[in-house]
Coordinates of C-alpha atoms and ligand atoms in Angstrom, one line a residue:
M1 CA 216.9 218.0 206.7
R2 CA 213.1 217.3 206.6
L3 CA 213.6 213.7 207.7
K4 CA 216.0 214.7 210.4
L5 CA 213.6 217.3 211.7
Q6 CA 210.8 214.8 211.8
T7 CA 212.9 212.4 213.7
L8 CA 214.1 214.9 216.2
V9 CA 210.7 216.4 217.0
N10 CA 209.3 212.9 217.4
E11 CA 212.0 211.9 219.8
P12 CA 211.2 208.2 220.7
G13 CA 213.1 208.6 224.0
C14 CA 210.4 211.0 225.3
D15 CA 208.1 209.2 227.8
H16 CA 205.0 210.5 226.1
N17 CA 206.1 209.1 222.8
Q18 CA 206.6 205.6 224.2
S19 CA 202.9 205.2 224.8
K20 CA 201.9 206.4 221.3
T21 CA 200.6 204.3 218.5
D22 CA 202.7 204.1 215.3
K23 CA 200.3 206.5 213.6
Q24 CA 200.5 209.0 216.5
K25 CA 204.3 208.8 216.5
K26 CA 204.3 210.3 213.0
E27 CA 202.9 213.5 214.4
A28 CA 205.3 215.9 215.9
C29 CA 205.5 216.5 219.7
K30 CA 205.3 220.2 219.3
K31 CA 205.5 221.6 215.8
P32 CA 207.4 224.9 215.4
T33 CA 204.9 227.8 215.4
P34 CA 205.3 231.4 214.4
G35 CA 207.1 233.1 217.3
A36 CA 208.7 229.9 218.5
T37 CA 212.2 231.3 218.1
A38 CA 211.4 234.3 220.4
G39 CA 213.8 233.8 223.3
G40 CA 216.3 231.8 221.1
C41 CA 216.3 230.2 217.7
A42 CA 217.4 226.6 216.8
F43 CA 220.9 227.9 216.0
D44 CA 221.1 229.5 219.4
G45 CA 220.0 226.2 220.9
A46 CA 222.7 224.3 219.1
Q47 CA 225.4 226.7 220.4
I48 CA 224.1 226.4 224.0
V49 CA 225.0 222.7 223.8
L50 CA 228.3 222.9 221.9
L51 CA 229.9 226.2 223.1
P52 CA 231.0 224.8 226.4
V53 CA 233.5 222.6 224.5
A54 CA 236.1 225.3 224.8
D55 CA 239.1 223.5 223.3
A56 CA 237.2 223.4 219.9
A57 CA 236.6 226.4 217.7
H58 CA 233.0 227.4 216.9
L59 CA 232.5 229.0 213.5
I60 CA 229.1 230.5 212.6
H61 CA 228.4 230.4 208.9
G62 CA 226.0 233.3 208.4
P63 CA 225.6 237.0 208.8
I64 CA 227.5 238.6 211.7
T65 CA 224.2 239.4 213.5
C66 CA 223.6 235.6 214.2
C67 CA 226.9 235.6 216.1
G68 CA 226.0 238.8 218.0
H69 CA 222.6 237.5 218.8
S70 CA 223.8 234.8 221.1
Y71 CA 227.3 236.0 221.9
N72 CA 228.4 235.4 225.5
N73 CA 224.9 235.2 226.9
R74 CA 225.4 232.0 229.0
G75 CA 227.1 231.6 232.4
T76 CA 229.0 228.4 231.3
R77 CA 232.4 228.0 233.0
T78 CA 235.3 226.0 231.8
T79 CA 238.9 225.2 232.4
V80 CA 239.8 223.5 229.2
G81 CA 240.3 226.5 226.9
D82 CA 238.9 229.8 225.9
L83 CA 237.9 229.3 222.3
H84 CA 234.2 229.5 223.2
D85 CA 234.8 233.2 223.9
Y86 CA 235.8 234.0 220.3
G87 CA 233.0 235.0 218.0
F88 CA 234.2 233.3 214.8
T89 CA 231.9 234.0 211.9
T90 CA 232.1 234.0 208.1
D91 CA 230.1 237.2 208.2
I92 CA 228.4 236.6 204.8
S93 CA 227.2 239.6 202.8
E94 CA 224.8 240.2 199.9
M95 CA 227.5 239.3 197.4
D96 CA 228.1 236.0 199.2
I97 CA 224.4 235.2 199.0
I98 CA 224.4 235.8 195.3
M99 CA 227.8 234.2 194.4
G100 CA 227.8 231.5 197.1
S101 CA 230.1 231.4 200.2
E102 CA 231.4 227.9 200.4
K103 CA 234.9 229.1 199.4
K104 CA 234.8 231.7 202.1
L105 CA 233.8 229.0 204.6
K106 CA 236.7 226.8 203.6
E107 CA 239.2 229.7 203.9
S108 CA 237.7 230.6 207.3
I109 CA 238.1 227.1 208.7
K110 CA 241.7 227.0 207.4
Y111 CA 242.5 230.3 209.0
I112 CA 241.1 229.3 212.4
T113 CA 242.9 226.0 212.4
E114 CA 246.2 227.6 211.5
K115 CA 246.0 230.6 213.9
Y116 CA 244.2 229.1 216.9
R117 CA 245.1 225.4 216.7
P118 CA 241.8 224.0 218.1
K119 CA 241.1 220.4 218.8
A120 CA 238.2 220.5 216.3
V121 CA 236.0 223.0 214.6
F122 CA 232.2 223.1 214.8
V123 CA 230.6 224.8 211.9
Y124 CA 227.0 226.1 212.4
S125 CA 224.6 226.7 209.5
T126 CA 222.2 229.6 210.0
C127 CA 218.9 230.7 208.3
V128 CA 220.6 232.5 205.4
T129 CA 223.2 229.9 204.6
A130 CA 220.6 227.1 204.8
M131 CA 218.3 229.0 202.5
I132 CA 220.9 229.6 199.8
G133 CA 221.7 225.9 199.9
E134 CA 225.3 225.8 201.2
D135 CA 226.4 222.2 201.6
I136 CA 228.3 222.7 204.9
A137 CA 228.6 218.9 205.5
Q138 CA 230.5 218.5 202.2
V139 CA 232.7 221.5 202.9
C140 CA 233.5 220.3 206.4
K141 CA 234.4 216.8 205.0
D142 CA 236.7 218.3 202.3
V143 CA 238.5 220.7 204.7
S144 CA 238.8 218.2 207.5
S145 CA 241.2 216.0 205.4
E146 CA 243.2 219.1 204.4
V147 CA 243.6 220.5 207.9
R148 CA 243.8 217.0 209.5
L149 CA 241.3 218.0 212.2
P150 CA 237.7 217.0 212.9
V151 CA 235.5 219.6 211.3
I152 CA 231.9 219.0 212.4
P153 CA 228.9 220.4 210.6
V154 CA 226.0 221.5 212.8
D155 CA 222.9 221.8 210.7
S156 CA 221.0 224.4 212.8
P157 CA 219.1 227.0 210.7
G158 CA 217.3 229.2 213.1
F159 CA 214.0 229.1 211.2
A160 CA 213.7 225.3 211.9
G161 CA 212.3 226.0 215.4
S162 CA 213.0 226.8 219.0
K163 CA 216.1 226.7 221.1
N164 CA 215.1 223.2 222.3
L165 CA 215.1 221.9 218.8
G166 CA 218.5 223.4 218.3
N167 CA 219.7 221.5 221.4
K168 CA 218.7 218.3 219.5
F169 CA 220.4 219.4 216.3
A170 CA 223.7 219.8 218.3
G171 CA 223.1 216.4 220.0
N172 CA 222.6 214.8 216.6
S173 CA 225.9 216.2 215.3
I174 CA 227.7 214.9 218.4
V175 CA 226.4 211.4 217.9
E176 CA 226.7 211.4 214.1
Y177 CA 230.2 212.9 213.8
V178 CA 232.0 212.8 217.1
V179 CA 231.1 209.9 219.4
G180 CA 233.2 206.8 218.7
T181 CA 236.0 208.5 216.9
K182 CA 238.6 208.3 219.8
E183 CA 239.7 205.8 222.4
P184 CA 240.1 206.9 226.1
E185 CA 243.4 206.0 227.9
A186 CA 241.4 203.9 230.3
V187 CA 237.8 203.2 231.3
P188 CA 237.6 202.9 235.1
E189 CA 234.8 201.0 236.8
N190 CA 231.5 202.8 237.2
S191 CA 232.0 205.2 234.2
I192 CA 229.2 207.4 233.2
N193 CA 228.2 210.1 230.7
L194 CA 226.6 213.2 232.2
I195 CA 224.4 214.7 229.5
G196 CA 222.7 218.1 229.5
E197 CA 224.9 219.7 232.2
Y198 CA 226.5 222.9 230.9
N199 CA 228.4 224.0 234.1
I200 CA 226.4 227.2 234.4
A201 CA 228.0 229.2 237.2
G202 CA 230.1 226.1 238.0
E203 CA 227.3 223.7 238.9
L204 CA 229.3 220.8 237.5
W205 CA 231.9 221.4 240.1
Q206 CA 229.2 220.9 242.8
I207 CA 228.2 217.6 241.2
E208 CA 231.7 216.2 240.4
P209 CA 232.9 215.8 244.0
I210 CA 229.7 213.9 245.0
L211 CA 230.4 211.4 242.2
K212 CA 234.1 211.2 243.0
D213 CA 233.4 210.5 246.7
L214 CA 231.2 207.6 245.6
G215 CA 233.7 206.2 243.1
I216 CA 231.6 207.1 240.1
N217 CA 233.8 208.1 237.2
L218 CA 232.7 210.9 235.0
L219 CA 234.0 209.7 231.6
S220 CA 232.3 212.2 229.4
K221 CA 230.5 215.4 230.2
M222 CA 228.1 216.7 227.7
T223 CA 229.1 219.4 227.6
G224 CA 230.0 221.5 230.7
N225 CA 233.8 221.8 231.0
A226 CA 234.1 219.1 228.4
T227 CA 237.1 218.5 226.1
Y228 CA 236.4 217.5 222.5
D229 CA 238.1 214.2 223.2
E230 CA 235.8 213.1 225.9
L231 CA 232.8 213.6 223.6
A232 CA 234.6 211.4 221.1
Y233 CA 234.9 208.4 223.5
A234 CA 231.4 208.8 225.2
N235 CA 230.5 205.4 223.7
K236 CA 232.8 203.7 226.3
A237 CA 230.7 204.7 229.3
Q238 CA 228.5 202.1 231.1
V239 CA 225.5 204.5 231.8
S240 CA 224.3 207.8 230.5
V241 CA 222.7 210.3 232.9
V242 CA 220.5 212.9 231.3
I243 CA 220.1 216.1 233.4
C244 CA 218.0 218.3 231.2
S245 CA 215.3 216.0 229.8
R246 CA 214.0 217.8 226.8
A247 CA 217.3 219.0 225.4
L248 CA 219.5 216.0 225.0
I249 CA 217.5 212.9 225.7
S250 CA 218.0 212.2 222.0
I251 CA 221.8 211.8 222.6
A252 CA 221.1 209.3 225.4
R253 CA 218.6 207.4 223.2
Q254 CA 221.0 207.2 220.3
L255 CA 223.8 206.0 222.5
K256 CA 221.5 203.3 223.7
D257 CA 220.5 202.3 220.2
K258 CA 224.0 202.4 218.8
Y259 CA 226.2 201.3 221.7
E260 CA 223.7 199.7 224.1
I261 CA 224.4 202.2 226.9
P262 CA 221.4 202.4 229.2
Y263 CA 220.3 205.8 230.4
L264 CA 218.3 207.5 233.1
E265 CA 216.9 210.9 233.7
G266 CA 217.9 212.6 236.9
S267 CA 218.5 215.9 238.7
F268 CA 221.0 217.2 241.2
Y269 CA 218.7 219.9 242.4
S270 CA 217.5 219.1 246.0
M271 CA 218.8 216.5 248.4
K272 CA 216.0 214.1 247.6
Q273 CA 216.5 214.3 243.8
T274 CA 220.3 214.0 244.3
K275 CA 219.9 210.8 246.3
Q276 CA 217.3 209.3 243.9
T277 CA 219.6 210.0 240.9
L278 CA 222.6 208.4 242.6
L279 CA 220.5 205.3 243.4
K280 CA 219.3 205.1 239.9
I281 CA 222.9 205.2 238.6
A282 CA 223.8 202.4 241.0
E283 CA 220.8 200.5 239.8
L284 CA 221.8 200.8 236.1
L285 CA 225.4 200.0 237.0
K286 CA 224.0 196.9 238.8
N287 CA 226.2 197.7 241.8
D288 CA 224.6 196.8 245.1
E289 CA 227.7 197.8 247.1
L290 CA 227.5 201.3 245.6
K291 CA 223.8 201.5 246.6
S292 CA 224.6 200.9 250.3
K293 CA 227.5 203.4 250.0
I294 CA 225.1 206.0 248.5
E295 CA 222.5 205.5 251.3
K296 CA 225.2 206.1 254.0
Y297 CA 226.8 209.0 252.1
C298 CA 223.5 210.8 251.4
A299 CA 222.4 210.5 255.1
E300 CA 225.7 212.0 256.3
K301 CA 225.6 214.8 253.6
E302 CA 221.9 215.6 254.4
E303 CA 222.7 216.0 258.1
A304 CA 225.7 218.2 257.4
T305 CA 223.6 220.3 254.9
Y306 CA 220.8 220.8 257.3
A307 CA 223.3 222.0 259.9
E308 CA 224.7 224.5 257.4
L309 CA 221.1 225.6 256.5
E310 CA 220.2 226.3 260.1
P311 CA 220.7 230.1 259.9
Y312 CA 218.6 230.5 256.8
L313 CA 215.7 228.1 257.4
P314 CA 213.8 230.5 259.9
V315 CA 214.0 233.3 257.2
L316 CA 212.8 231.0 254.4
K317 CA 210.1 229.0 256.2
G318 CA 206.6 229.7 254.9
K319 CA 207.7 232.3 252.3
K320 CA 205.7 232.4 249.1
V321 CA 207.6 232.1 245.9
L322 CA 206.6 232.7 242.2
V323 CA 208.8 230.6 239.9
Y324 CA 209.2 231.9 236.4
T325 CA 211.9 229.9 234.7
G326 CA 212.0 227.2 232.0
G327 CA 212.7 223.5 231.1
V328 CA 214.0 221.2 233.8
K329 CA 214.4 224.1 236.3
S330 CA 210.6 224.6 236.3
W331 CA 210.1 221.4 238.3
S332 CA 213.5 220.7 239.8
V333 CA 213.8 223.9 241.8
L334 CA 210.4 223.2 243.3
H335 CA 211.9 220.2 245.2
Q336 CA 214.6 222.5 246.6
L337 CA 212.1 225.1 247.7
E338 CA 210.0 222.4 249.3
E339 CA 213.0 221.1 251.3
L340 CA 213.6 224.7 252.5
G341 CA 210.0 224.9 253.8
M342 CA 208.8 227.5 251.2
E343 CA 205.5 227.6 249.4
V344 CA 205.4 227.9 245.6
I345 CA 202.5 229.8 244.2
K346 CA 202.9 228.9 240.5
S347 CA 205.6 227.6 238.2
S348 CA 206.0 228.5 234.5
T349 CA 205.7 225.9 231.7
R350 CA 206.7 228.1 228.7
K351 CA 209.7 226.1 227.7
S352 CA 208.9 222.9 229.5
T353 CA 208.4 219.4 227.9
E354 CA 205.3 217.3 228.6
E355 CA 207.4 215.3 231.1
D356 CA 208.5 218.5 232.8
I357 CA 204.8 219.6 233.1
D358 CA 203.9 216.2 234.5
R359 CA 206.5 216.6 237.2
I360 CA 205.3 220.1 238.1
L361 CA 201.8 218.7 238.4
D362 CA 203.1 215.9 240.6
H363 CA 204.4 218.5 242.9
F364 CA 201.1 220.4 243.0
E365 CA 199.1 217.2 243.3
G366 CA 197.5 217.6 239.9
D367 CA 196.4 221.2 240.4
Q368 CA 196.4 222.7 236.8
S369 CA 195.9 226.2 238.1
A370 CA 199.5 226.1 239.5
L371 CA 200.8 226.0 235.9
M372 CA 201.8 229.3 234.2
P373 CA 201.9 228.7 230.5
K374 CA 202.6 232.3 229.6
G375 CA 203.8 235.2 231.5
D376 CA 204.5 238.8 230.5
G377 CA 205.6 241.5 232.9
R378 CA 202.0 242.5 233.8
T379 CA 200.8 238.9 234.5
I380 CA 203.8 238.3 236.8
L381 CA 203.2 241.6 238.7
N382 CA 199.5 240.8 239.1
L383 CA 200.3 237.3 240.4
I384 CA 202.8 238.7 242.9
K385 CA 200.2 241.1 244.2
E386 CA 197.3 238.7 244.1
H387 CA 199.2 236.0 246.1
N388 CA 201.3 238.4 248.3
A389 CA 204.4 236.6 247.0
H390 CA 207.6 237.3 249.0
L391 CA 210.0 236.3 246.3
L392 CA 210.3 236.0 242.5
L393 CA 212.7 233.3 241.2
A394 CA 213.2 234.0 237.5
G395 CA 215.6 234.9 234.7
G396 CA 217.5 238.2 234.5
R397 CA 215.0 239.9 232.3
N398 CA 212.4 239.7 235.1
M399 CA 214.6 241.5 237.5
Y400 CA 213.0 244.7 236.4
N401 CA 209.5 243.4 237.2
A402 CA 210.7 242.6 240.7
M403 CA 212.3 246.0 241.0
K404 CA 209.0 247.7 239.9
E405 CA 207.1 245.7 242.5
Q406 CA 209.9 246.2 245.0
I407 CA 210.0 242.6 246.0
P408 CA 213.1 240.3 246.5
F409 CA 214.3 238.6 243.3
L410 CA 216.8 235.8 242.5
D411 CA 218.1 235.0 239.1
V412 CA 218.0 231.2 238.5
N413 CA 218.4 231.1 234.7
Q414 CA 221.4 230.5 232.5
E415 CA 223.0 233.9 233.1
R416 CA 223.0 233.4 236.9
H417 CA 226.2 234.0 238.8
F418 CA 225.7 231.4 241.5
A419 CA 225.6 227.6 241.3
F420 CA 222.7 225.8 242.9
A421 CA 223.3 222.0 242.4
G422 CA 224.0 219.2 244.8
Y423 CA 224.4 219.7 248.6
E424 CA 226.6 222.7 248.3
G425 CA 224.2 224.3 245.9
M426 CA 221.3 223.9 248.3
V427 CA 223.1 225.9 250.9
E428 CA 224.1 228.5 248.2
L429 CA 220.4 228.8 247.1
A430 CA 219.2 229.2 250.7
R431 CA 221.9 231.7 251.5
H432 CA 221.1 233.9 248.4
M433 CA 217.3 233.8 249.0
A434 CA 217.8 234.7 252.7
Y435 CA 220.1 237.5 251.7
T436 CA 217.6 239.0 249.3
L437 CA 214.6 238.5 251.6
T438 CA 216.4 240.3 254.4
S439 CA 218.0 243.0 252.4
P440 CA 217.6 246.4 254.1
V441 CA 216.9 247.9 250.8
F442 CA 213.3 246.7 250.9
D443 CA 212.6 248.5 254.2
V444 CA 213.8 251.7 252.6
A445 CA 211.9 251.0 249.4
H446 CA 208.6 250.3 251.3
S447 CA 209.0 253.3 253.7
K448 CA 207.5 256.7 252.9
A449 CA 209.6 259.4 251.3
P450 CA 210.6 262.2 253.6
W451 CA 208.2 264.6 251.9
E452 CA 205.4 262.2 252.4
V453 CA 205.7 262.1 256.2
M454 CA 205.9 265.8 256.6
Ligands
SF4_501 S1 220.0 231.7 212.7 FE1 218.2 232.8 211.8 S2 216.8 233.1 213.6 FE2 218.8 232.6 214.4 S3 219.9 234.5 214.8 FE3 220.5 233.8 212.7 S4 219.0 234.8 211.3 FE4 218.1 234.9 213.4

């Protein structure tokens, strides 16, 4: 576990690690610190990556509170099954801690496979079961031969670190136990893996048609709307495309080391980023014909998108936005806002990688004061006032801050209900920002109460 942890926090695939000396590489990127699990522990992070695989069962080996902690808190959508909606847990008690609970785990796996007939079972370790030394890898191996199904251990005790580290634990289980265990029916030309896209609010369904129009085949999605089988033959793709850089670059790097699949980091937020990502895919596929096709396709799509944006652009132009989100969103959404003619006051870096922060700084031309490392409710409200912000883009928890300040708000985090990727997503984002900015509720909220005008 210690060795695995060291490897995962020192991900060689990260840009900043590539320039380090061997001695520096032995030091962790960001060591877990007390409080690092606030906002999601490593177990939670592992589930974020794997739960979208809805034709597989997900069994949490731990107290029932671990299951409740993260149950149903993501807006991931799927058409391949509904097993991600079941809260399977071994629900271990004090007696199990004293006597051991491996037997209970075995029985639980057998029960799930008999009753629900999943394609596979992912078994997650949690703080308590890791601390009492349960050997879930051995149990999974033993039961797998009995039930004749893949039973995949996910070593993800919450105390190991943050949600992002848990993403890497899940990625590690995928590469170690799943990839390379099945053969696809066929591998069409231009086949890619899409890594780090979880189909939140259906964003994958905005990206898929673009790839399809260009003849790029999505062989394996990791893991939005993915089947277990497609994870198993991801080694057959020609290129891996990583969408969320921090979370799953380790999968792409391991696929490169093991199967020589080149990878790139990209984003489908904003028209410029979409085009750049598509061109990078064509580059790695060594397909010049595809490149010319992309140039033409993107030009047409951009023209059509601007036509659709026409009613919203006058409302959005020049509006000041405070962005308080995390990870890849902290820089990618900036490109969208820029294309819509909006001004970003600051962007949060709380859950961002060093690469994410570099990209935010690129946007602000190196201005460090545009970064927002921490932000509680009071800080956010003060910034809104200080800069006369018109709009807050943040996660659902910050909705109440916006309500208190009576300013327009849009949820752009994982629990959001609207999808903002690709060309269609640009229009959707513009529409929802324009709706909230022009909502008549703010006129009422900012007007005086009847007893104040008397
Ligand atoms: S794995 Fe640990 S930190 Fe995470 S929910 Fe369970 S007990 Fe809490």
